[in-house]
Short mmCIF file of C-alpha atoms and ligand atoms in Angstrom, two decimals:
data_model
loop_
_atom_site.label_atom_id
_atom_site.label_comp_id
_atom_site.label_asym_id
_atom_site.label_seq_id
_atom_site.Cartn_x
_atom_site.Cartn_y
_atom_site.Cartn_z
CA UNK U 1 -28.05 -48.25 12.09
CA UNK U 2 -25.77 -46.84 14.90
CA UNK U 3 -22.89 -47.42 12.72
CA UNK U 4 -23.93 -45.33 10.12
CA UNK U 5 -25.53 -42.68 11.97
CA UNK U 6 -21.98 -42.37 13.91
CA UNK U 7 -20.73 -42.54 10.21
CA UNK U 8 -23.27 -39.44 9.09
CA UNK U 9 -22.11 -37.50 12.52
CA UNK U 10 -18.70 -37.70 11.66
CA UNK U 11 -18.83 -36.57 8.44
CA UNK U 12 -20.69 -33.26 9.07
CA UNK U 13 -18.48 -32.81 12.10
CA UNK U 14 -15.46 -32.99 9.72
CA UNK U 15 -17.64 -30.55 7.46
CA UNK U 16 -17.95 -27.75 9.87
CA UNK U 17 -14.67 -27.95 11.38
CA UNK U 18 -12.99 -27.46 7.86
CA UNK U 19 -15.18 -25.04 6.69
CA UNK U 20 -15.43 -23.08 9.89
CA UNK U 21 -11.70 -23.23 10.82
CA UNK U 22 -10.09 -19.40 10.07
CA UNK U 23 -7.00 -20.01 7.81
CA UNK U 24 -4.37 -19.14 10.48
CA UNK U 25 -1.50 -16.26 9.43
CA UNK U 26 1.50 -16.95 7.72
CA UNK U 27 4.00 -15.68 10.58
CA UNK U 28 7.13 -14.61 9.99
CA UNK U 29 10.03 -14.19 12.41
CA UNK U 30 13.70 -13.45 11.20
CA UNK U 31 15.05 -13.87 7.89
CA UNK U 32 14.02 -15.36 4.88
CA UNK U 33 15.38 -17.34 2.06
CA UNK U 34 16.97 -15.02 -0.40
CA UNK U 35 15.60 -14.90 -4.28
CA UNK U 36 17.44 -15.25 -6.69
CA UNK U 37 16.68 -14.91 -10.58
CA UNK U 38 17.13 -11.32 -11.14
CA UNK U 39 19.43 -8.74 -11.44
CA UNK U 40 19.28 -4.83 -10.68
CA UNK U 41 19.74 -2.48 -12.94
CA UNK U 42 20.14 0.92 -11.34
CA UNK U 43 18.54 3.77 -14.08
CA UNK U 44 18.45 6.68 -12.28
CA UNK U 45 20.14 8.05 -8.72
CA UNK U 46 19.61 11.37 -7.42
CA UNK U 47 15.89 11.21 -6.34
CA UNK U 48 15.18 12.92 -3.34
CA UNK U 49 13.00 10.18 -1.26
CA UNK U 50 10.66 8.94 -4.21
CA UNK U 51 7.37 8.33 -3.06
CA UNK U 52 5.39 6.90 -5.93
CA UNK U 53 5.59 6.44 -9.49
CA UNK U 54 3.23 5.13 -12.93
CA UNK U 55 3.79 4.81 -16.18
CA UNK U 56 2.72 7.44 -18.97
CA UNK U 57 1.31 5.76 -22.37
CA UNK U 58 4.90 6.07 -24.24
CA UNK U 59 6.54 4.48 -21.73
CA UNK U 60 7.92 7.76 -19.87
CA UNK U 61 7.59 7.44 -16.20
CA UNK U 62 6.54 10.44 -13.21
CA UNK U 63 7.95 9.96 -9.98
CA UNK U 64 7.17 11.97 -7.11
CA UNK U 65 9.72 13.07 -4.63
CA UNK U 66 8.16 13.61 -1.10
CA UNK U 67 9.87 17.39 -0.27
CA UNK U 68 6.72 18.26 -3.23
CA UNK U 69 8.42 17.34 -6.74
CA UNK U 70 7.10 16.09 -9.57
CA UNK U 71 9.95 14.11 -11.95
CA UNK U 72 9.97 12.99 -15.28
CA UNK U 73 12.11 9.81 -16.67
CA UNK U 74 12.24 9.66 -20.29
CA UNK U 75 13.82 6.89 -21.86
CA UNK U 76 15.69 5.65 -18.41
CA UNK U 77 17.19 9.26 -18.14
CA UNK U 78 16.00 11.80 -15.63
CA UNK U 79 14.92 15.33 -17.20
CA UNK U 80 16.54 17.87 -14.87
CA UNK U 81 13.81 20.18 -14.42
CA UNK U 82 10.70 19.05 -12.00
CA UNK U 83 7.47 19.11 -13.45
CA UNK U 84 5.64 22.38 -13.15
CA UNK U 85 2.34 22.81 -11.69
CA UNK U 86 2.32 20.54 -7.89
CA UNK U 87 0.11 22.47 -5.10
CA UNK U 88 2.35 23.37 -2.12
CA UNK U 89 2.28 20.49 0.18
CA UNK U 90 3.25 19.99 4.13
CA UNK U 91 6.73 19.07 3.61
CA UNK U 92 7.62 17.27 6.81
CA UNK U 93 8.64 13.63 8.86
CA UNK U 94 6.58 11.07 6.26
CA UNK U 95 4.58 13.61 4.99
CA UNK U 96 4.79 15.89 1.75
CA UNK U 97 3.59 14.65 -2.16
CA UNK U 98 3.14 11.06 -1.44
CA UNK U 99 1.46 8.57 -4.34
CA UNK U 100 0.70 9.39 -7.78
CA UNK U 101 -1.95 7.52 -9.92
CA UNK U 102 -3.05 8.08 -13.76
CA UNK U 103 -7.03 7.27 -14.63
CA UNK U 104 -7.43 4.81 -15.80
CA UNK U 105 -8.71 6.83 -19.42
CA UNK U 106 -5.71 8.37 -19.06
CA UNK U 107 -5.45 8.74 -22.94
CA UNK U 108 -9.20 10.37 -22.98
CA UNK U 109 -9.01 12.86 -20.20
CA UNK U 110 -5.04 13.00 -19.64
CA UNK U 111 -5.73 12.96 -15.84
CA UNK U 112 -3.15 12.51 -13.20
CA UNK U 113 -3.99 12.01 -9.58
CA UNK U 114 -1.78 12.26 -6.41
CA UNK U 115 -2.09 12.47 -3.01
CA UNK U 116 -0.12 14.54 -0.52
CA UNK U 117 0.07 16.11 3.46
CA UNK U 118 -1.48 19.21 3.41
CA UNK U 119 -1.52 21.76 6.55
CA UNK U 120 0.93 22.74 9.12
CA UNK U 121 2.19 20.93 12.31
CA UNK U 122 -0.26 21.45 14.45
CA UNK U 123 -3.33 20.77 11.74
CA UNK U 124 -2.66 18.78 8.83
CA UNK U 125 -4.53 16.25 6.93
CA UNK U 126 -4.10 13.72 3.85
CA UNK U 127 -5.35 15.04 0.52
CA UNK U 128 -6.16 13.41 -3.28
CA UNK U 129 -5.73 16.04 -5.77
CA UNK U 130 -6.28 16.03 -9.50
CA UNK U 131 -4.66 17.72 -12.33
CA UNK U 132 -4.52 17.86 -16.47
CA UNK U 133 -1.11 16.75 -17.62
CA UNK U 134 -0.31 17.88 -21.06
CA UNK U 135 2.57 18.89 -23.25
CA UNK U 136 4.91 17.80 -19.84
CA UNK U 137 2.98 19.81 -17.53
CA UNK U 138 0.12 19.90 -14.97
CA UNK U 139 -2.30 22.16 -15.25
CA UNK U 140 -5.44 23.11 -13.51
CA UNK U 141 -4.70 21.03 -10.34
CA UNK U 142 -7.74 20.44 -7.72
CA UNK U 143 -8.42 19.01 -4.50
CA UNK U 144 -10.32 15.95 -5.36
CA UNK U 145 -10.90 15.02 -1.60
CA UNK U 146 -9.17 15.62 1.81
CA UNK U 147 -9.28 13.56 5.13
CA UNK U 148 -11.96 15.63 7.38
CA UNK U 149 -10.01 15.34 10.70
CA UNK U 150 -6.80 17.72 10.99
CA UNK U 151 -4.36 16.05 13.10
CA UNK U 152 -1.12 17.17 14.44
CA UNK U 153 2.65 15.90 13.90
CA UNK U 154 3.85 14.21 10.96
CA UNK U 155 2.90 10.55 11.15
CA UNK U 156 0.57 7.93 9.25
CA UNK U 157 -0.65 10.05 6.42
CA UNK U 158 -1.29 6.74 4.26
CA UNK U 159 -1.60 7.30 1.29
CA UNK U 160 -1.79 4.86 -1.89
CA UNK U 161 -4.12 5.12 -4.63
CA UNK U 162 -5.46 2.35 -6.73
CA UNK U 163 -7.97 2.24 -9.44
CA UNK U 164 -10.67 -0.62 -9.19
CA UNK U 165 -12.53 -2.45 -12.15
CA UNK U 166 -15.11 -0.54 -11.73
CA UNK U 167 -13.73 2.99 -11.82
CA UNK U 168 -14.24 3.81 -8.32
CA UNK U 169 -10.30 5.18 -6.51
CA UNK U 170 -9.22 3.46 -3.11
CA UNK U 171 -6.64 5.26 -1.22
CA UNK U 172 -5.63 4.34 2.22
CA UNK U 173 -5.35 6.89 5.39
CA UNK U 174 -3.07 6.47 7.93
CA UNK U 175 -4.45 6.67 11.60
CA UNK U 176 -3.20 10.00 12.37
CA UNK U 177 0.29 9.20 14.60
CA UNK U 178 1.47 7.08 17.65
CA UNK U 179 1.44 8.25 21.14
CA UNK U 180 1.13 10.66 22.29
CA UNK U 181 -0.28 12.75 19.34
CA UNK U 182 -3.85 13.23 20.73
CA UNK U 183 -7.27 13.48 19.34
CA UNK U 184 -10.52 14.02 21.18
CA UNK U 185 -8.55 13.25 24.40
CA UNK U 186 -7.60 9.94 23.71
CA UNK U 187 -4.64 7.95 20.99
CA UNK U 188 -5.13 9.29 17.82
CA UNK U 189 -4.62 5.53 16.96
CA UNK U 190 -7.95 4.81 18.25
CA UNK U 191 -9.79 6.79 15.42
CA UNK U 192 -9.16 3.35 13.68
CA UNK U 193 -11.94 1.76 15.39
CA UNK U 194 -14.30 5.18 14.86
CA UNK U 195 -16.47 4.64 11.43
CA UNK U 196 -17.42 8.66 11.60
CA UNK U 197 -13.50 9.80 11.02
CA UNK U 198 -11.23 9.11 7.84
CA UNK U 199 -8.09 8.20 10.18
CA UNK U 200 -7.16 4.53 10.01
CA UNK U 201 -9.37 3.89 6.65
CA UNK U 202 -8.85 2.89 2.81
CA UNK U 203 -11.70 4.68 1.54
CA UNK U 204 -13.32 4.53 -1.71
CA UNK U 205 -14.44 7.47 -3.78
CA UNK U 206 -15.50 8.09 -7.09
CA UNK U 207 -13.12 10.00 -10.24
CA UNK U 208 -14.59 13.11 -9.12
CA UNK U 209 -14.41 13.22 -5.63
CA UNK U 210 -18.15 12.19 -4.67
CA UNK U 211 -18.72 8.95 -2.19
CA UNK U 212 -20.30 6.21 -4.28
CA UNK U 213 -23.88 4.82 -3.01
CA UNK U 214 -22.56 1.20 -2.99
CA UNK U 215 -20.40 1.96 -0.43
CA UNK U 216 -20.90 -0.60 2.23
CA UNK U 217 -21.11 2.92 5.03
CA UNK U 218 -23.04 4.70 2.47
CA UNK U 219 -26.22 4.81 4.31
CA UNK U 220 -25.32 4.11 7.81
CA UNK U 221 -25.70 6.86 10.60
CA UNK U 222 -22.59 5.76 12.31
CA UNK U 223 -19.84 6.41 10.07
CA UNK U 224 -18.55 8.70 7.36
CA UNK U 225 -19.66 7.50 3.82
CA UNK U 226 -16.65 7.47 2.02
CA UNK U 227 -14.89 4.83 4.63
CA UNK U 228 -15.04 0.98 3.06
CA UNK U 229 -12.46 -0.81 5.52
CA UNK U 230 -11.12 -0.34 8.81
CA UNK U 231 -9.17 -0.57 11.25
CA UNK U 232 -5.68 -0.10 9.62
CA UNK U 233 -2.82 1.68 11.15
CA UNK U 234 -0.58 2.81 8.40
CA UNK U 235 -1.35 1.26 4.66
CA UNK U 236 1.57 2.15 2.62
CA UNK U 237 1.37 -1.16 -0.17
CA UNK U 238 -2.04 -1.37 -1.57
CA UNK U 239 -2.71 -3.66 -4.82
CA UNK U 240 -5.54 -5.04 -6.97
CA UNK U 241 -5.38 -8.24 -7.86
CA UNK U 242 -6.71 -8.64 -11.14
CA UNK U 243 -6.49 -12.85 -11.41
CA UNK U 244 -8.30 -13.23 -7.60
CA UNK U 245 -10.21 -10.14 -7.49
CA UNK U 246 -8.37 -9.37 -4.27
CA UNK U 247 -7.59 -6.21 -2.52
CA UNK U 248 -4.21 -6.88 -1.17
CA UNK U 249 -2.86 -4.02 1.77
CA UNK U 250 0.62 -3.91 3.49
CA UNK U 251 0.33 -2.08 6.55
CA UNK U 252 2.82 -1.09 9.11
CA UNK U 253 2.88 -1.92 12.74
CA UNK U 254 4.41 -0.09 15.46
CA UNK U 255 7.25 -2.00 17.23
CA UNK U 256 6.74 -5.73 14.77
CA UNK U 257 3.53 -6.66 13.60
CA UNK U 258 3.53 -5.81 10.08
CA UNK U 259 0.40 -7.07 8.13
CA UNK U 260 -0.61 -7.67 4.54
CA UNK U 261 -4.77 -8.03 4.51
CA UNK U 262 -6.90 -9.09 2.17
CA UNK U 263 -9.61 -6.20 2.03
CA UNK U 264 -13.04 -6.50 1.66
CA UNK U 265 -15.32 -3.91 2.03
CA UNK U 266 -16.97 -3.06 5.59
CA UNK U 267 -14.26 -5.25 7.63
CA UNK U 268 -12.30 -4.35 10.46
CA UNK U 269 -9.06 -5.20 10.31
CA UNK U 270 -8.71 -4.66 14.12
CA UNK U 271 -5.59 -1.67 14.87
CA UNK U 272 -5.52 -1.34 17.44
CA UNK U 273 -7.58 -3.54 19.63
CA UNK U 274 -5.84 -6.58 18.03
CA UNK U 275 -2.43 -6.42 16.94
CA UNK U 276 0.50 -8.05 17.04
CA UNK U 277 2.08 -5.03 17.61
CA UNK U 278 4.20 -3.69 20.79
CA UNK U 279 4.92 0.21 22.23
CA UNK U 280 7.53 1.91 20.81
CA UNK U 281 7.62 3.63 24.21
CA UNK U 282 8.48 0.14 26.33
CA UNK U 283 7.48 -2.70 24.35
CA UNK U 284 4.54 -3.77 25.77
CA UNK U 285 1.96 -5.48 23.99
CA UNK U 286 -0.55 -3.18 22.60
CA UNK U 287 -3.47 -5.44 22.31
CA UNK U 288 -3.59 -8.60 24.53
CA UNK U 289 -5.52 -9.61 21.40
CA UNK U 290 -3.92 -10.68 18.11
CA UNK U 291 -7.32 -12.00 17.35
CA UNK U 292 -11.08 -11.47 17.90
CA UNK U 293 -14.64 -12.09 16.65
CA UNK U 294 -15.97 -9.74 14.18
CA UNK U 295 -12.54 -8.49 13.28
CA UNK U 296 -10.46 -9.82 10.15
CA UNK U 297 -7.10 -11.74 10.86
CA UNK U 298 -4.10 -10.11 8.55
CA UNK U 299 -3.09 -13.06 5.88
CA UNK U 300 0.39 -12.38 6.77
CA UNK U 301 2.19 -10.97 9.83
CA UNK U 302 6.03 -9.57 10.21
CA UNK U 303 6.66 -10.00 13.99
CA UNK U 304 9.86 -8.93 12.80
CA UNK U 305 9.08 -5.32 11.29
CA UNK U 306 9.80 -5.36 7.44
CA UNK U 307 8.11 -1.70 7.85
CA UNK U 308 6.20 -2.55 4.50
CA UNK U 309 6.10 -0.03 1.68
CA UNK U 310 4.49 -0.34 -2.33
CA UNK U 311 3.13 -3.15 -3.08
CA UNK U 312 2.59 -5.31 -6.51
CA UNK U 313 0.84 -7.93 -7.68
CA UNK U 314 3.23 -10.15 -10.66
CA UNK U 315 1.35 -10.46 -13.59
CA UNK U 316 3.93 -10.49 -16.06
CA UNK U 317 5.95 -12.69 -18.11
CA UNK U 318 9.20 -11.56 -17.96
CA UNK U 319 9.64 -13.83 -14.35
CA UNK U 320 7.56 -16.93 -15.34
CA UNK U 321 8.18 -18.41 -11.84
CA UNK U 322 6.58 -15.52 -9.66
CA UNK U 323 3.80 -14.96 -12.08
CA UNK U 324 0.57 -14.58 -9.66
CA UNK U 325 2.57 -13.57 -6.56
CA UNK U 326 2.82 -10.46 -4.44
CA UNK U 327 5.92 -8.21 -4.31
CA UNK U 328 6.04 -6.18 -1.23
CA UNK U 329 8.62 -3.39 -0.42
CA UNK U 330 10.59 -3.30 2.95
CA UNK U 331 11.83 0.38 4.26
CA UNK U 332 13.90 -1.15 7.48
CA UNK U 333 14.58 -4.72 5.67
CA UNK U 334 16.06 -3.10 2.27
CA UNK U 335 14.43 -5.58 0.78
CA UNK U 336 11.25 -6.99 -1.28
CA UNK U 337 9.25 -9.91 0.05
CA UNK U 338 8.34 -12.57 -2.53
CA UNK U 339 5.11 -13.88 -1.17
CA UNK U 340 4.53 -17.33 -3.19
CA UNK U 341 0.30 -17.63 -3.04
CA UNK U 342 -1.60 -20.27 -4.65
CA UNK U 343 -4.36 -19.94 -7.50
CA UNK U 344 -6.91 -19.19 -4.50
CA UNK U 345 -4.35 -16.50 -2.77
CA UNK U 346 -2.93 -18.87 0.18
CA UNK U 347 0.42 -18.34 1.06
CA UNK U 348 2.98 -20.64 0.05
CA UNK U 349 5.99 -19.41 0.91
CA UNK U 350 8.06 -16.05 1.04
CA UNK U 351 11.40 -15.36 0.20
CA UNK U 352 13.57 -12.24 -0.19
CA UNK U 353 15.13 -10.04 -3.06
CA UNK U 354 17.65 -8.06 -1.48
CA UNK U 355 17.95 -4.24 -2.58
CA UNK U 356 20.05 -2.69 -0.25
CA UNK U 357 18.58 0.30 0.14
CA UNK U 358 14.80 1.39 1.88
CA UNK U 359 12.20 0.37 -0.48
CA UNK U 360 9.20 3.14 -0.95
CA UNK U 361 7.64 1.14 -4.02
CA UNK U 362 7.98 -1.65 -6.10
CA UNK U 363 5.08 -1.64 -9.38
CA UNK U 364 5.10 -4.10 -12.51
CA UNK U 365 6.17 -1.93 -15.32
CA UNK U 366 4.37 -2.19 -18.67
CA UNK U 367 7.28 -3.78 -20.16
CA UNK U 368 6.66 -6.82 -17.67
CA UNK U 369 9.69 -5.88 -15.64
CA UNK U 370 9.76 -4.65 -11.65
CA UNK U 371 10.23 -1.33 -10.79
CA UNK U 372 11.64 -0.30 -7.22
CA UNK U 373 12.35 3.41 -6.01
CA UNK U 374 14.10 3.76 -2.62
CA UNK U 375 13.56 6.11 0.23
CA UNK U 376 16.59 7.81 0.78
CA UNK U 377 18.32 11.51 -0.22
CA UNK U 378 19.83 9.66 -2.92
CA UNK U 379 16.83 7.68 -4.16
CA UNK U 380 16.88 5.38 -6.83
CA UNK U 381 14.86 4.08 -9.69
CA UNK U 382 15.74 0.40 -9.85
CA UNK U 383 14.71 -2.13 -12.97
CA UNK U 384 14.59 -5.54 -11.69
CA UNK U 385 15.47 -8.15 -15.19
CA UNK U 386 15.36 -11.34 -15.18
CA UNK U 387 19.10 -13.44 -14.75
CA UNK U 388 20.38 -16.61 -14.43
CA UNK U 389 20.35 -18.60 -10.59
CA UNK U 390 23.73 -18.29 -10.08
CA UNK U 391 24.32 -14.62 -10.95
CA UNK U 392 24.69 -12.08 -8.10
CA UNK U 393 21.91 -9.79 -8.58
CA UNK U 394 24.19 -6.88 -7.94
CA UNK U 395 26.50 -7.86 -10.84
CA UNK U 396 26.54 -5.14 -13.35
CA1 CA T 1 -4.91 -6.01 11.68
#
């Protein structure tokens, strides 16, 4: 009798320890192995820092270039003239036109969306805007939605855009600047933690601008409707993952402490009460905290600072071994960070594929291939092709 009700104790201890244990983050210190597999093939050169790009339904792709361009690459070439019809935007430090998204009915409503720093120095604020593209133009272009608290400097303006299954539009916000850009008399940064301001946010909105009732904020007194996670510094990678039903974000620390999350709506994600993130002023810890109750651990965290930018989940065939796994960009590591997740989206492993230059984005073309642009004066668009193990994958 004793025996087995020791057994039956056991066992439900072993239970709720499993089941209650948080998966502890993948950390990641130093280098990583380098991929291999692929080569580059450089298509165009000549961008001036590329921002964001997507695909048009005959295969012709629009970049945006961050002083306020729109491009157009038609059959791998660049056409020299910039598309016509982009709103003046704040052209200045990480802001200016910033991601560009087409709706999903793209073919029904031709519909292009972007986002982009609006303002000037001392008041400026991230905006989605909306315009018609047809016959290699935009026309009628329209703010969509804009970020309600004007901030000042030219830091953390976010902003990706992704389209969920259901039609709603995510975009992330960035939390307005480090010290000592001020709001309210405190750290901008700490808008984060305040549910009534857009700063430190992905919201979610629908096609037209309006805040969708399901939004887990929708009816709450305490925070602006359109917010549905927080707690983010900077999102600059932001993915959904159509074979987990995942929200994946990469989000950049300040000094280390890079973080991909797996968003759900009405988290905290913690920035900046827990971080494990250090001053840029003196590298002191931010947070004594790199965890805490009620707030969402990152899935994985760069103590050494990747600075993470565009983000993509592999769904392809072209690269049969990283089908399922996440592709994240690196501006200070040059590189793109093969994160190797299981059918339930644990980490396995990550590895690198080296590019050389700052990676802005890197998206699964339609053609099954990877797509990288890179943030510098001389930005390129880069198609990633499969190639044998031993190849370089800067061979020609
Ligand atoms: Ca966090």
């Amino acid at each position: 009798m004793k025996l087995v009700s020791l057994l039956a104790l056991s066992i439900v201890l072993v239970v709720v320890c499993t089941t209650q244990l948080p998966a502890q983050p993948h950390i990641t210190q130093g280098d990583v192995p380098a991929e291999r597999g692929f080569r580059k093939v450089t298509l165009v050169q000549g961008l001036e820092h590329p921002w964001g790009l997507d695909w048009l339904p005959n295969g012709n792709i629009l970049i945006t270039e961050r002083p306020g361009r729109l491009r157009l690459v038609r059959e791998d070439q660049l056409v020299s003239d910039p598309i016509a019809g982009i709103p003046e935007v704040f052209d200045s430090g990480q802001g200016g036109l910033l991601d560009i998204s087409l709706h999903p009915r793209f073919e029904e409503n031709r519909r292009v969306y972007f986002t982009y720093a609006h303002g000037i120095s001392r008041a400026n604020r991230t905006r989605v805007a909306s315009a018609v593209f047809k016959g290699d133009v935009l026309k009628n272009w329209r703010v969509v939605f804009e970020v309600i608290d004007a901030k000042s400097g030219s830091q953390h303006f976010g902003s990706r855009l992704v389209w969920m299954p259901d039609g709603t539009l995510l975009v992330s916000i960035g939390d307005g600047g480090n010290p000592p850009v001020r709001l309210d008399g405190d750290w901008i940064r700490k808008q984060a933690q305040n549910r009534r301001s857009h700063l430190g946010k992905i919201l979610r909105l629908n096609a037209d601008g309006t805040i969708p009732p399901d939004n887990p904020f929708f009816a709450s007194a305490d925070a602006e409707p359109a917010v549905w996670s927080y707690g983010h510094r900077n999102i600059q990678g932001l993915a959904y993952d159509p074979m987990r039903s995942i929200v994946w974000a990469s989000e950049h620390g300040a000094l280390g402490g890079d973080e991909l999350n797996a968003v759900q709506a009405g988290k905290n994600y913690g920035w900046p009460a827990v971080t494990y993130s250090r001053e840029y002023s003196d590298g002191s810890k931010i947070s004594p905290l790199t965890s805490k109750a009620g707030m969402v651990d990152p899935i994985v965290v760069w103590i050494t600072a990747i600075a993470p930018s565009g983000l993509a989940v592999y769904t392809g065939d072209r690269f049969p071994r990283w089908h399922g796994d996440l592709f994240a960009g690196g501006l200070k590591s040059q590189d793109i960070r093969r994160i190797d997740l299981d059918d339930t989206g644990r980490v396995i492993g990550q590895s690198a594929l080296r590019i050389g230059q700052r990676v802005r984005d890197v998206r699964q073309g339609p053609d099954g291939f990877l797509y990288v642009i890179t943030d510098e004066s001389n930005g390129s668009l880069i198609r990633l092709e499969p190639a044998s193990d031993k190849e370089s994958p800067d061979a020609p």
